[in-house]
Tab-separated table of C-alpha atoms and ligand atoms in Angstrom:
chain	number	residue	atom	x	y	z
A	21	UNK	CA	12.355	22.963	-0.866
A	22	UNK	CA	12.000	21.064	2.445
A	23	UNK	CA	11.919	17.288	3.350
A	24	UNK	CA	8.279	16.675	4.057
A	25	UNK	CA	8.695	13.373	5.667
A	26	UNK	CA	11.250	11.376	7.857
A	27	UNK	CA	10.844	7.829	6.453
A	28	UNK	CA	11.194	6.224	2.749
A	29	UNK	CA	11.606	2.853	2.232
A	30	UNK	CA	12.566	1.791	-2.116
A	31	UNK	CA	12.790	-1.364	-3.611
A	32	UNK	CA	15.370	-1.621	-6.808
A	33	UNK	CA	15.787	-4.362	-9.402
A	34	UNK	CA	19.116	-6.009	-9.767
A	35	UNK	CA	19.906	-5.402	-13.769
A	36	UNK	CA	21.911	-7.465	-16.750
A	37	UNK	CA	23.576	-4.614	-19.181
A	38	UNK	CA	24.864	-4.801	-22.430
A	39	UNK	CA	22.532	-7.964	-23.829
A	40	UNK	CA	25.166	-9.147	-26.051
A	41	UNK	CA	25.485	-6.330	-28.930
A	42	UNK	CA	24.123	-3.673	-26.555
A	43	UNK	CA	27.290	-2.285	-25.044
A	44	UNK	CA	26.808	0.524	-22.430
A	45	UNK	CA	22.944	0.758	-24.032
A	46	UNK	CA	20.891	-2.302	-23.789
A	47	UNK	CA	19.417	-3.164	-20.081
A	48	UNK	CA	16.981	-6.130	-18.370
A	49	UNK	CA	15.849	-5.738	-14.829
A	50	UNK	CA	15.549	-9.005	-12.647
A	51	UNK	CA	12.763	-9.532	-9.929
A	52	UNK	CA	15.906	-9.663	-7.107
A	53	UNK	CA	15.624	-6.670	-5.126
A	54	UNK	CA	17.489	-4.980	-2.824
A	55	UNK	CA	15.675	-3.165	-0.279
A	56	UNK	CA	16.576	0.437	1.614
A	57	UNK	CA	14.701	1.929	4.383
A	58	UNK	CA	15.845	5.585	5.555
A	59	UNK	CA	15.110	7.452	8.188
A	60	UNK	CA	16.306	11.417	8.098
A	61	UNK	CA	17.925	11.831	12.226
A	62	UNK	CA	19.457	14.469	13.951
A	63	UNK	CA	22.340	12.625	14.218
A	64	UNK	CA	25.053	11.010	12.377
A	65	UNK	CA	24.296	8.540	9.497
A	66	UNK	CA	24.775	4.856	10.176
A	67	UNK	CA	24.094	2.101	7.801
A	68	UNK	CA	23.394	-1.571	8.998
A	69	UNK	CA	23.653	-3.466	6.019
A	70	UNK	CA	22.144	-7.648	5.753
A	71	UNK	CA	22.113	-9.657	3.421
A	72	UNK	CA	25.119	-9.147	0.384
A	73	UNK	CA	27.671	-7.120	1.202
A	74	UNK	CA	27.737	-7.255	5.040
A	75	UNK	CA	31.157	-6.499	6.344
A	76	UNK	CA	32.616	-5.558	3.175
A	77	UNK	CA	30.593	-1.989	2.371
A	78	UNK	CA	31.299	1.331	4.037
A	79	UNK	CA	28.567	1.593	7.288
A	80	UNK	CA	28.733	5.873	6.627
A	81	UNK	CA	28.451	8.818	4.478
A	82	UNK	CA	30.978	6.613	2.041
A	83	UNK	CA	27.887	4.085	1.389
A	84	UNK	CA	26.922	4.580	-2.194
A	85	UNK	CA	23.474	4.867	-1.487
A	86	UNK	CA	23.707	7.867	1.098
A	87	UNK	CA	26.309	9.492	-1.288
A	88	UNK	CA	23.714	9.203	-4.217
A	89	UNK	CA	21.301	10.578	-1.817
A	90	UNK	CA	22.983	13.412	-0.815
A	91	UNK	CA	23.597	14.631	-4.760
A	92	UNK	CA	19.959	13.978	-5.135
A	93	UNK	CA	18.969	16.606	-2.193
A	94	UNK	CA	21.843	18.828	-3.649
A	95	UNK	CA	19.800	18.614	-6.852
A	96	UNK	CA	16.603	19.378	-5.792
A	97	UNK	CA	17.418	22.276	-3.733
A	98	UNK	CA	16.726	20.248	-0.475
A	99	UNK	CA	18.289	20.619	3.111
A	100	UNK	CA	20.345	17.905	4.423
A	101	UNK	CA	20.456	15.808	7.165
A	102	UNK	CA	21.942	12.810	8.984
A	103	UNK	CA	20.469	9.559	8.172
A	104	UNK	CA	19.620	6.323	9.124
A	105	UNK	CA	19.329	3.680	6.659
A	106	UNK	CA	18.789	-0.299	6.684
A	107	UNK	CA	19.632	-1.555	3.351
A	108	UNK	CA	18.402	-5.218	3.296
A	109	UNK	CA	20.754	-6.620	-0.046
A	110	UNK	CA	20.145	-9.731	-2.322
A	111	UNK	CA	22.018	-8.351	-5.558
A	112	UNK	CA	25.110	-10.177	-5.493
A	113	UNK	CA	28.478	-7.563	-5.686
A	114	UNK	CA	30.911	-7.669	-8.638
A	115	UNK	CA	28.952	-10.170	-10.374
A	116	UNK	CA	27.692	-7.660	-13.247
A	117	UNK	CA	23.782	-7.682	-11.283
A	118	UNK	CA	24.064	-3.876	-11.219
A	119	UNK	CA	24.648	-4.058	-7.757
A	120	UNK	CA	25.978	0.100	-7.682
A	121	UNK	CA	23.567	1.386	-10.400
A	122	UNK	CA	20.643	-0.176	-7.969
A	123	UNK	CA	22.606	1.501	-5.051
A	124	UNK	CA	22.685	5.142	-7.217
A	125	UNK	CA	18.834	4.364	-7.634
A	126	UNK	CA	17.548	3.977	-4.563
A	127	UNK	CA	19.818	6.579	-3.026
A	128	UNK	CA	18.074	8.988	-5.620
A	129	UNK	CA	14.643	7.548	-4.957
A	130	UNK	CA	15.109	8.126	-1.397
A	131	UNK	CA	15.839	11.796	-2.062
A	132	UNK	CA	12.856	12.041	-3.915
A	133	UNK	CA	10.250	10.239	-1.332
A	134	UNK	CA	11.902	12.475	1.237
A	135	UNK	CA	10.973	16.269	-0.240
A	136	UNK	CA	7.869	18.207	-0.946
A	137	UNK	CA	8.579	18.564	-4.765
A	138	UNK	CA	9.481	15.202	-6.240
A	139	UNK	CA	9.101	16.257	-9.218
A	140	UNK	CA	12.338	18.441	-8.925
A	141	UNK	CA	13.632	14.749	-9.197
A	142	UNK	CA	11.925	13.704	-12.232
A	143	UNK	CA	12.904	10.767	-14.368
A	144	UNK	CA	15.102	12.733	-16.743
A	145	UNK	CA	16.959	13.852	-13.487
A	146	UNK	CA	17.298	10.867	-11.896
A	147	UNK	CA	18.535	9.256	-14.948
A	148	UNK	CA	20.821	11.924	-15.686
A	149	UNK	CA	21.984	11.680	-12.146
A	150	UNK	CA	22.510	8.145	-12.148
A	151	UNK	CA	24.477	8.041	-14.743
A	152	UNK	CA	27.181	10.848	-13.769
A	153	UNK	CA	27.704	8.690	-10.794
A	154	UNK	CA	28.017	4.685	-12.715
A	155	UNK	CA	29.493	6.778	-16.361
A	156	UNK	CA	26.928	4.843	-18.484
A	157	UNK	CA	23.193	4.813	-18.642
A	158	UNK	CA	22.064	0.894	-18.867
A	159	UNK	CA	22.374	0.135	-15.818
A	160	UNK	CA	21.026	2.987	-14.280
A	161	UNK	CA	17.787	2.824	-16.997
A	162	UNK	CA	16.073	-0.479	-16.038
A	163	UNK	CA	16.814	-0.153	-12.248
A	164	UNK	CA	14.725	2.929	-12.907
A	165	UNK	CA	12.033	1.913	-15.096
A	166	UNK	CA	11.901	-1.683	-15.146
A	167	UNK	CA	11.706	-4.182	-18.183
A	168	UNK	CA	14.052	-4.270	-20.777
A	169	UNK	CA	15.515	-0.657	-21.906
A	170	UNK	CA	17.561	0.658	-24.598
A	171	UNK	CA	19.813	4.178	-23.018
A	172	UNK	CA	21.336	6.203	-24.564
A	173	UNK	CA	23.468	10.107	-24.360
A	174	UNK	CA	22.095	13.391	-26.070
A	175	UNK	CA	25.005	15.492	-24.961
A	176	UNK	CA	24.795	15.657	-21.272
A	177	UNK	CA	21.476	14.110	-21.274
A	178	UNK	CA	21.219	10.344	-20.350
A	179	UNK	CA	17.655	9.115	-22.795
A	180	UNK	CA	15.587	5.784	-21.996
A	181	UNK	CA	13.158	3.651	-23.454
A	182	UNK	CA	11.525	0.456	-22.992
A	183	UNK	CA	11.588	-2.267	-25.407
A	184	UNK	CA	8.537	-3.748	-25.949
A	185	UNK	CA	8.999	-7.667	-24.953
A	186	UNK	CA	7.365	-11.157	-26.239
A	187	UNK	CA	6.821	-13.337	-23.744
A	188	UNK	CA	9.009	-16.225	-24.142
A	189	UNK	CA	11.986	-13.907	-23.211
A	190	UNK	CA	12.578	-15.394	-20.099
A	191	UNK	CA	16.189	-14.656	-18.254
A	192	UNK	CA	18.149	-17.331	-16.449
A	193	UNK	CA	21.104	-16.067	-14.685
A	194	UNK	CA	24.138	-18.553	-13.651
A	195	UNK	CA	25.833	-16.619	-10.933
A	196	UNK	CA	29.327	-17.496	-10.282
A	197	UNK	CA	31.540	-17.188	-6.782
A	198	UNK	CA	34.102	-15.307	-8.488
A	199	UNK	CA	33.779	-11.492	-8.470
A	200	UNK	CA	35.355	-9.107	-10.870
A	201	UNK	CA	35.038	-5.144	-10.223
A	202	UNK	CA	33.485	-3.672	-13.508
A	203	UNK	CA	36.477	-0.957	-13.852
A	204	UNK	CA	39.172	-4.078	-14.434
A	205	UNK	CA	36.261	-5.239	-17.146
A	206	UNK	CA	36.763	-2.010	-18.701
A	207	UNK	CA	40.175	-1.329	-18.578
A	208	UNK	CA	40.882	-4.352	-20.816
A	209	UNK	CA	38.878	-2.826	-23.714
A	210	UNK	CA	40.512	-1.585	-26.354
A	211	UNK	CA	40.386	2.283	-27.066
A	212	UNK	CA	39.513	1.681	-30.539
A	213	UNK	CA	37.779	-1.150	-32.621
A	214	UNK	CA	37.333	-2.277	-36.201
A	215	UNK	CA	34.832	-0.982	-38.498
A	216	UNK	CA	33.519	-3.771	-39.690
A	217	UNK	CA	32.989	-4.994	-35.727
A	218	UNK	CA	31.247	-1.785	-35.265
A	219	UNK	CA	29.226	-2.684	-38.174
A	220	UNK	CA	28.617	-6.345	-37.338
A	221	UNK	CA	26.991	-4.991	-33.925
A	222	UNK	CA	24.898	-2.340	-35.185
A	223	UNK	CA	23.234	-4.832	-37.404
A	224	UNK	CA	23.248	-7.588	-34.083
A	225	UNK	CA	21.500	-4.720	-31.995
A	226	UNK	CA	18.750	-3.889	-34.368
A	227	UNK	CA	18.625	-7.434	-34.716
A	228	UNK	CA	17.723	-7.785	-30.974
A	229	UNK	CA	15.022	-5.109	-30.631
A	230	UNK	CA	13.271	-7.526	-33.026
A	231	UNK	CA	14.239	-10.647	-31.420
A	232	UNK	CA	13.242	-9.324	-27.729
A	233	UNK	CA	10.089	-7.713	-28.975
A	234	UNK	CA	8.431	-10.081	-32.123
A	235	UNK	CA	11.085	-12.531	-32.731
A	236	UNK	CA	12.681	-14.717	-30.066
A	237	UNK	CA	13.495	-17.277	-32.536
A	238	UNK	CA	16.238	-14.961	-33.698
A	239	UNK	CA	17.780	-14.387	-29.950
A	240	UNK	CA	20.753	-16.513	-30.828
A	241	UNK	CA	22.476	-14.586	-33.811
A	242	UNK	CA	21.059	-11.264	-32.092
A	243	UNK	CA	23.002	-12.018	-28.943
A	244	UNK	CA	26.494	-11.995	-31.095
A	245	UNK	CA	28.982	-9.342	-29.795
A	246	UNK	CA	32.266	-8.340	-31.175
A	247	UNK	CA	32.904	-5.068	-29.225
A	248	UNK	CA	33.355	-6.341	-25.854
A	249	UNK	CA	32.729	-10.275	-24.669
A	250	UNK	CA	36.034	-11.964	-26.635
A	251	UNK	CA	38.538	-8.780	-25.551
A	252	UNK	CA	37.240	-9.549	-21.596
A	253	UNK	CA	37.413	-13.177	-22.026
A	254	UNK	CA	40.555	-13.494	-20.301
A	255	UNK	CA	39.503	-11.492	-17.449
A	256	UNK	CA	36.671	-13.890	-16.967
A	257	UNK	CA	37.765	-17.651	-18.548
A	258	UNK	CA	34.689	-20.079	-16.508
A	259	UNK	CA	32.287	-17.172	-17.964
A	260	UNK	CA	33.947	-17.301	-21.371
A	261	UNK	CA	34.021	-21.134	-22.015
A	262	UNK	CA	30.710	-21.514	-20.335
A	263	UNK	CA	28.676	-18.551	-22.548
A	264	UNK	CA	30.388	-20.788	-25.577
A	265	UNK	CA	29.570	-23.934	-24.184
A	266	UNK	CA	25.898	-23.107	-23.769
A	267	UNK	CA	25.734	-20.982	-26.930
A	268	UNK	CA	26.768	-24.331	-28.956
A	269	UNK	CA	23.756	-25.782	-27.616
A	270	UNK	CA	21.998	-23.176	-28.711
A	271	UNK	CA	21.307	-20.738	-26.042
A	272	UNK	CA	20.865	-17.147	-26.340
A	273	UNK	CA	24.148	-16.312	-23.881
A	274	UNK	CA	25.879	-13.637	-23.158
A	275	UNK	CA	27.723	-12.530	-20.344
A	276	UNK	CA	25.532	-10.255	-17.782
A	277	UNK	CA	27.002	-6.736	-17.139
A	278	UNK	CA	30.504	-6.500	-16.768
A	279	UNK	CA	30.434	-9.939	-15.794
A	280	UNK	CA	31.334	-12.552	-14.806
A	281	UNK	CA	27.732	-13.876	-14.696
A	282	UNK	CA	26.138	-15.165	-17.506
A	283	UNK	CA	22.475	-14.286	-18.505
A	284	UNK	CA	20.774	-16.299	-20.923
A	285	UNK	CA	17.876	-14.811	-22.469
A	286	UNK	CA	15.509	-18.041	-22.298
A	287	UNK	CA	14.773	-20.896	-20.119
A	288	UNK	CA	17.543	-23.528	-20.346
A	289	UNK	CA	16.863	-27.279	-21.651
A	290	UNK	CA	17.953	-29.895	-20.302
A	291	UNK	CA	20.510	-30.774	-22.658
A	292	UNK	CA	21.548	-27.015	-21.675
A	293	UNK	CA	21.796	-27.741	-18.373
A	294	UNK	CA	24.040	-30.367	-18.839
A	295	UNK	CA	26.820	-28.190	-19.906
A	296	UNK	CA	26.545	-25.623	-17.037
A	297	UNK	CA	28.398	-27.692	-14.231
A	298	UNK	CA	27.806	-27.222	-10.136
A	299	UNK	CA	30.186	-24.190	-9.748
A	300	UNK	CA	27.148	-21.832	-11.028
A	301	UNK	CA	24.186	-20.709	-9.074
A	302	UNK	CA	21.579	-20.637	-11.789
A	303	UNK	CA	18.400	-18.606	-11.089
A	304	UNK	CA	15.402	-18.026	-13.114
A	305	UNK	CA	13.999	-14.436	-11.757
A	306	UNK	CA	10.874	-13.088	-13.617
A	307	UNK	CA	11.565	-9.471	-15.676
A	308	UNK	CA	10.923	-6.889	-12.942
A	309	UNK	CA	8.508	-4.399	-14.667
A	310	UNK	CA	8.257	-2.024	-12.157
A	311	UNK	CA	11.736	-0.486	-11.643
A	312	UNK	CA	12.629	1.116	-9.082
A	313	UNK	CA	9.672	1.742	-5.848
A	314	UNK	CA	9.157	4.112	-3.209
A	315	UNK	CA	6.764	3.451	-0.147
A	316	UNK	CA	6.621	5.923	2.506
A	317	UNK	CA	4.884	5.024	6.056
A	318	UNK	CA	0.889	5.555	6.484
A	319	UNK	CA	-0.034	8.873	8.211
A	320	UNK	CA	-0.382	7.711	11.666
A	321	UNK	CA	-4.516	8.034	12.967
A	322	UNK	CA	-4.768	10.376	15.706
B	17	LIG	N1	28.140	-1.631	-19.983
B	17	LIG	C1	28.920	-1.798	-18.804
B	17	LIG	C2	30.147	-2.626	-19.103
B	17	LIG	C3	28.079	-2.457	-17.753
B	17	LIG	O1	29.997	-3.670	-19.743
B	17	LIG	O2	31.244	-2.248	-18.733
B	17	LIG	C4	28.776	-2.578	-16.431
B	17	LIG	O3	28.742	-1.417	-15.711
């Protein structure tokens, strides 16, 4: 295995996990990219980083997205080398966008436009990979493949599929200032939970493949969660009172990720609107089908 090229520049959907019932499984990928060009150098790696994130995320081999692309070469075999990257951001951090799956993503992606057998860093592996480094798949899945995906563990093995979707499932985000690191989000969960919550969102989650797919008439009641939205509320109160606030008036909310941003799974009316308030930055970003891209530079024409 050798690196067959010196350049790679990927493109990677910010994601919304979880969908409500979903927990650690369920995934949407947003048309907001972030955008990494590496170069492999003879020297050291540097990272010069614009957009979200300046000054805040490590500028060397600490950067999550040279890390992931390190354990991708180690996977395939590959030599290293030092590395220059420009990582151009527009996923917000610690908002529950996916921010570090998309990171894990293109790092891998990278490793694969850079060697002479990508397909020692097939989808499975590059899954598989992603998740050891985030510790769930659903994430990981739609900044991979695009659309909306439903992950989930065989063993070891991190498994993906797309969900078919009907067209009026149409994401708006409301993206607040506040920021709240996904492993405080977790660490308020309890260890164990009820059976009859378990059972409540099995039935919600089934109930959302059909609602996504043939029946978004049925997105409210198949956005209900019991396993993980009320136990984080007090980690995230604005997010909490507004996903109520807009579900009373009969949105399909939920809170995005890890949160705190709220994703609602249609277009808002205006009588929804009304209850959002300024403190939100509400987008409406088209379902990135694509996933995760990787263009590499022309041959240059002797
Ligand atoms: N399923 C994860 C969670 C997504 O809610 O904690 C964030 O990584």
């Amino acid at each position: 295995m050798r690196l067959m090229r010196d350049e790679v520049t990927v493109r990677v959907p910010a994601t919304s996990a979880n969908l409500g019932p979903g927990f650690d499984a369920f995934g949407l990928a947003h048309a907001i990219h972030d955008v990494v060009t590496v170069r492999a150098t003879a020297g050291a790696t540097d990272v010069q980083v614009t957009g979200e994130g300046v000054g805040e995320v490590p500028t060397g081999e600490d950067h999550l997205v040279v890390r992931a692309l390190r354990a991708g070469l180690d996977y395939a075999g590959a030599p290293q080398a030092g590395f220059s990257l420009h990582c151009h951001n527009a996923i917000p951090h610690g908002r529950g966008l996916g921010s570090s799956a998309s990171a894990v993503v293109a790092g891998l992606l990278v490793a694969r436009g850079l060697i002479n057998e990508p397909e020692a860093l097939d989808n499975d592996s590059l899954l598989n990979l992603a998740t050891e480094f985030e510790g769930h798949p659903d994430n990981a899945a739609p900044a991979l493949f695009g659309g909306v995906t439903v992950a989930w563990m065989e063993g070891p093995q991190a498994r993906a599929a797309q969900i078919p979707l009907h067209p009026d499932v149409q994401p708006t985000v409301l993206i607040p200032t506040d920021r709240l690191p996904t492993s405080r989000a977790r660490a308020v969960l309890p260890a164990t939970v009820a059976h009859a919550d378990a059972a409540f969102n099995a039935g919600r989650a089934g109930l959302l493949v059909l609602a996504l797919s043939t029946r978004p008439d049925l997105l409210l009641p198949a956005t209900e969660d019991r396993l993980h939205q009320a136990q984080r509320a007090d980690a995230m109160m604005a997010t909490s009172a507004l996903v109520d606030r807009l579900r009373q008036a009969g949105a399909p909310a939920v809170i995005s990720g890890a949160g705190p941003t709220v994703l609602v799974l249609a277009p808002l009316t205006a009588a929804q609107q009304a209850v959002v308030g300024q403190a939100w930055q509400v987008l409406s970003p088209s379902i990135d089908f694509d996933g995760g891209q990787v263009t590499v530079p022309e041959p240059s024409r002797g």
